[in-house]
mmCIF file of C-alpha atoms in Angstrom:
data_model
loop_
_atom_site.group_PDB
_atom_site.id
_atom_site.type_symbol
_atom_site.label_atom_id
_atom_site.label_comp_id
_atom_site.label_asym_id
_atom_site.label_seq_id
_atom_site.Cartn_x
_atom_site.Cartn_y
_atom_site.Cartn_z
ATOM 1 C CA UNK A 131 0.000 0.000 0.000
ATOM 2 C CA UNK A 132 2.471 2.198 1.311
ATOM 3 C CA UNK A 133 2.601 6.104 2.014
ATOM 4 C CA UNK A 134 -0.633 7.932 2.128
ATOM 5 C CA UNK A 135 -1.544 11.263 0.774
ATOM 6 C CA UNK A 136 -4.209 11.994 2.588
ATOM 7 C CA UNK A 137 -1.955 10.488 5.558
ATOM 8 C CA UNK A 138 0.155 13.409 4.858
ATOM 9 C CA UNK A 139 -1.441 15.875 4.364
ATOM 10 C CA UNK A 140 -4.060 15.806 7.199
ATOM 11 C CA UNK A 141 -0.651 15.882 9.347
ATOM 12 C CA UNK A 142 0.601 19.120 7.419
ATOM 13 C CA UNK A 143 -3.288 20.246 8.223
ATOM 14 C CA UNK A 144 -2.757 19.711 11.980
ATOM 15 C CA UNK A 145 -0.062 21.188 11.931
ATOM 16 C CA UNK A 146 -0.779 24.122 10.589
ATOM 17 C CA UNK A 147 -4.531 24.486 12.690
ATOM 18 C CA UNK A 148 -1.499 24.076 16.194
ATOM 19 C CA UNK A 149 -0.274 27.690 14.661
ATOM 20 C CA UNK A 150 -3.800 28.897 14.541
ATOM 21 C CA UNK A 151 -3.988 27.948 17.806
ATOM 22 C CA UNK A 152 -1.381 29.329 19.112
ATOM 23 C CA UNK A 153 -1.671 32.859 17.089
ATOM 24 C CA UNK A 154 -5.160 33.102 18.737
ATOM 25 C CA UNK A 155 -3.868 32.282 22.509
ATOM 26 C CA UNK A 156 -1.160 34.615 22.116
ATOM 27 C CA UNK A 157 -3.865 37.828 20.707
ATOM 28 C CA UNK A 158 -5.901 36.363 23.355
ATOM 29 C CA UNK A 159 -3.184 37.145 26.349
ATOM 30 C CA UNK A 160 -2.858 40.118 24.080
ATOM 31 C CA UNK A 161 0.853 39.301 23.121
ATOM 32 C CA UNK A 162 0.696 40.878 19.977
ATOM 33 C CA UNK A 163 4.567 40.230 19.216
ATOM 34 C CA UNK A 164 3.827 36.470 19.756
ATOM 35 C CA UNK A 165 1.016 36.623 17.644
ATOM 36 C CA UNK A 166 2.334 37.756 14.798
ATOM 37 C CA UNK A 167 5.977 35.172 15.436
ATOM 38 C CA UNK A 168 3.122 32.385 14.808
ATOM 39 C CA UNK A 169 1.287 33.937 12.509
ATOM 40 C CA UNK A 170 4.006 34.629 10.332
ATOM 41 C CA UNK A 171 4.920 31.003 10.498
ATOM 42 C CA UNK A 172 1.528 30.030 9.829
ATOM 43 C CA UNK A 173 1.445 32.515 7.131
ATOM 44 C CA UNK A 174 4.714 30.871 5.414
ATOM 45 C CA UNK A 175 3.752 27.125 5.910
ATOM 46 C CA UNK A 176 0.337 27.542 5.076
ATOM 47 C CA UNK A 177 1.303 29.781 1.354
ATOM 48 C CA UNK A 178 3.699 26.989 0.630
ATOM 49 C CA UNK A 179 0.777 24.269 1.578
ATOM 50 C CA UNK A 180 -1.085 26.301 -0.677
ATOM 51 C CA UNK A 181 1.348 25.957 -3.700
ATOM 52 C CA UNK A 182 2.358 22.362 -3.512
ATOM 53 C CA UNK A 183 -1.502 21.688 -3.900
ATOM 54 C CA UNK A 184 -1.898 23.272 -6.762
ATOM 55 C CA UNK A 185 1.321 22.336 -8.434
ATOM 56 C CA UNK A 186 1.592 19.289 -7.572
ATOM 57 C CA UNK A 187 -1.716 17.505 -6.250
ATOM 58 C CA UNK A 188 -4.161 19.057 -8.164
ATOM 59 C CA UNK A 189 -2.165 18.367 -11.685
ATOM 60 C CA UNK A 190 -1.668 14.577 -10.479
ATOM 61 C CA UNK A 191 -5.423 14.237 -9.564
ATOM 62 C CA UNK A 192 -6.933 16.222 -13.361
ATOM 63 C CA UNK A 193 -4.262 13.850 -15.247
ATOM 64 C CA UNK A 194 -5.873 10.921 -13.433
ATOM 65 C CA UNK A 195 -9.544 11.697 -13.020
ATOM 66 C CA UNK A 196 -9.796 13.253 -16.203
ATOM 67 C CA UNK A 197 -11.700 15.587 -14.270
ATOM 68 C CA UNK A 198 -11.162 19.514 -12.882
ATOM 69 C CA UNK A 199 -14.286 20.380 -10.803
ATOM 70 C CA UNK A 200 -13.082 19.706 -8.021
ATOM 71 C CA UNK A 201 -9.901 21.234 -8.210
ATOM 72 C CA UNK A 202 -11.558 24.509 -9.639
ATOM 73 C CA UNK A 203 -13.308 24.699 -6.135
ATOM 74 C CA UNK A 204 -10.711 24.178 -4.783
ATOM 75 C CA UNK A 205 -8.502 26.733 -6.449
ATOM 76 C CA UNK A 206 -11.847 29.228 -5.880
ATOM 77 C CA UNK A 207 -11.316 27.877 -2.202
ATOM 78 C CA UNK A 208 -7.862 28.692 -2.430
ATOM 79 C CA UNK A 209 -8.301 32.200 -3.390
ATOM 80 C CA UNK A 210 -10.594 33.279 -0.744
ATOM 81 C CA UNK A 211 -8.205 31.984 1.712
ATOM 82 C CA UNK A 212 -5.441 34.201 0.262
ATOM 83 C CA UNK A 213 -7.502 37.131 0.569
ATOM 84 C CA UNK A 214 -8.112 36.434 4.029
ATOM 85 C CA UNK A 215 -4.641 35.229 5.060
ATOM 86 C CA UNK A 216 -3.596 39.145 3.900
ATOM 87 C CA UNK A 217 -6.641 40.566 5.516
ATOM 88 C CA UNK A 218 -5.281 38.698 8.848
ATOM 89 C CA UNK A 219 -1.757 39.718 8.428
ATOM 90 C CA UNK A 220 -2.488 43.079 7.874
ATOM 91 C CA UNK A 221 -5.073 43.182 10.923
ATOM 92 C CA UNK A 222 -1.637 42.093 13.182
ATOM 93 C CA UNK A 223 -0.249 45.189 12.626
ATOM 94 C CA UNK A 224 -2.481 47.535 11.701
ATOM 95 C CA UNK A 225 -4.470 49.979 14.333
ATOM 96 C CA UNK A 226 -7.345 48.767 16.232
ATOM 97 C CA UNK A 227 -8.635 45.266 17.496
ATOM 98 C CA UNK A 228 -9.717 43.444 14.690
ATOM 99 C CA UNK A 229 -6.666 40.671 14.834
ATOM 100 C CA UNK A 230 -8.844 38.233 16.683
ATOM 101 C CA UNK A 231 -11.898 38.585 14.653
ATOM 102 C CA UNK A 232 -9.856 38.120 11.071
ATOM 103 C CA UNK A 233 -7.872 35.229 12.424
ATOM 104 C CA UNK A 234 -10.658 33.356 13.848
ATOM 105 C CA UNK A 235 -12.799 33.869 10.439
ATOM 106 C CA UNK A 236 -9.616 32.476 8.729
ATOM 107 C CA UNK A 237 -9.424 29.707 10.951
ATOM 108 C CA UNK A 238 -13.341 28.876 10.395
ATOM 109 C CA UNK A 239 -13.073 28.914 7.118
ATOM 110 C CA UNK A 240 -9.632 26.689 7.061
ATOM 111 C CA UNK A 241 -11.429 24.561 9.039
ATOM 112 C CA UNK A 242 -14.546 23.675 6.603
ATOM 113 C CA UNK A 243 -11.806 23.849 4.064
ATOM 114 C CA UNK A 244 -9.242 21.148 5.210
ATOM 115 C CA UNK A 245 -12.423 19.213 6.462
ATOM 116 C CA UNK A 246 -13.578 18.449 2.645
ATOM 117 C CA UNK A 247 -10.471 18.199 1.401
ATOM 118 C CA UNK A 248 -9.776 15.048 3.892
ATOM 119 C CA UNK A 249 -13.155 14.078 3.687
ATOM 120 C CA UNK A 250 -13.037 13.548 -0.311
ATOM 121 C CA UNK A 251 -10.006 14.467 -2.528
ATOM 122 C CA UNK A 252 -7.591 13.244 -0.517
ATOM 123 C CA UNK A 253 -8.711 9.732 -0.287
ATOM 124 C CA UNK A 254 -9.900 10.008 -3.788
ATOM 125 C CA UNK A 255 -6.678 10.524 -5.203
ATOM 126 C CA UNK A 256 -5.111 7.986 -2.900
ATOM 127 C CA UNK A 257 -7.413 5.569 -5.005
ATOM 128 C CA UNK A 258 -6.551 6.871 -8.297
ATOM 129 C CA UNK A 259 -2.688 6.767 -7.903
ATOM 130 C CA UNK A 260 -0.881 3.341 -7.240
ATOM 131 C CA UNK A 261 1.482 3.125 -4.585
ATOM 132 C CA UNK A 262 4.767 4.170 -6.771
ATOM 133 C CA UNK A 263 2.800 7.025 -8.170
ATOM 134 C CA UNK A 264 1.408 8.120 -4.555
ATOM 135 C CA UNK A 265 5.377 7.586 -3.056
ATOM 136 C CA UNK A 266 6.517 9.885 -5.849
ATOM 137 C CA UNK A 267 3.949 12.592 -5.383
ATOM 138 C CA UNK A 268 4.382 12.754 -1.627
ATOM 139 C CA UNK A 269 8.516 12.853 -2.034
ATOM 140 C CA UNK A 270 7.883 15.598 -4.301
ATOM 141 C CA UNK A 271 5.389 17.063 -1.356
ATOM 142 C CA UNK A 272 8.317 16.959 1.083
ATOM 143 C CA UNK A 273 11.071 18.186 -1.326
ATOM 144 C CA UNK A 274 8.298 21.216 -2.406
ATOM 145 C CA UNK A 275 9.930 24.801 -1.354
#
């Protein structure tokens, strides 16, 4: 059988809702400079998640499905999370108190996001690709930079 996407993937997921987490605890204690240490972490790991789906899983699952619906909601997905991953950032260091509100809407919506995407794709393209394919596409996961 061997290595997983969706294995993978839902771990890069977790780890990426732990800097959510901790962004919010720290504008919570109102430790703004900690807040924005994880959130620019998040911020990095999360653009980079970002890009190795569409570059990378997204191509694999069209060339195998024969099928792009699904990865143009996703893309659309992707978009609106860009625009709020800027909206956060710039709520971190701009005047007034929105930080907490932008950053949990982002989480929410990451949330519903990564949900489907484990749900569905994930295990659907661990299906379509046999296990050299899948081994290949997740070495080229962990190589992405």
């Amino acid at each position: 059988q061997g290595p997983q996407v969706h294995e993978t993937l839902a771990w890069d997921h977790a780890r990426l809702d732990e800097l959510q987490r901790a962004t919010l605890a720290a504008i919570a204690a109102v430790d703004l400079p900690e807040a924005r240490r994880h959130f620019a972490l998040f911020e990095r790991r999360l653009n980079r998640h970002i890009h190795f789906e569409e570059d990378l899983l997204f191509p694999a699952f069209e060339r195998k499905a024969r099928h792009e619906g699904a990865t143009r909601a996703m893309r659309s997905e992707h978009r609106e999370i860009r625009m709020m991953l800027e909206r956060a950032a710039r709520s971190l260091y701009g005047p007034g108190s929105e930080a907490e509100s932008a950053c949990r809407s982002l989480h929410s919506v990451l949330e519903q996001h990564d949900f489907n995407e484990e749900a569905t794709f994930y295990d659907v393209l661990d299906r379509l690709l046999d296990p050299s394919e899948r081994a290949a596409l997740i070495e080229s996961i962990q190589a992405f930079a």
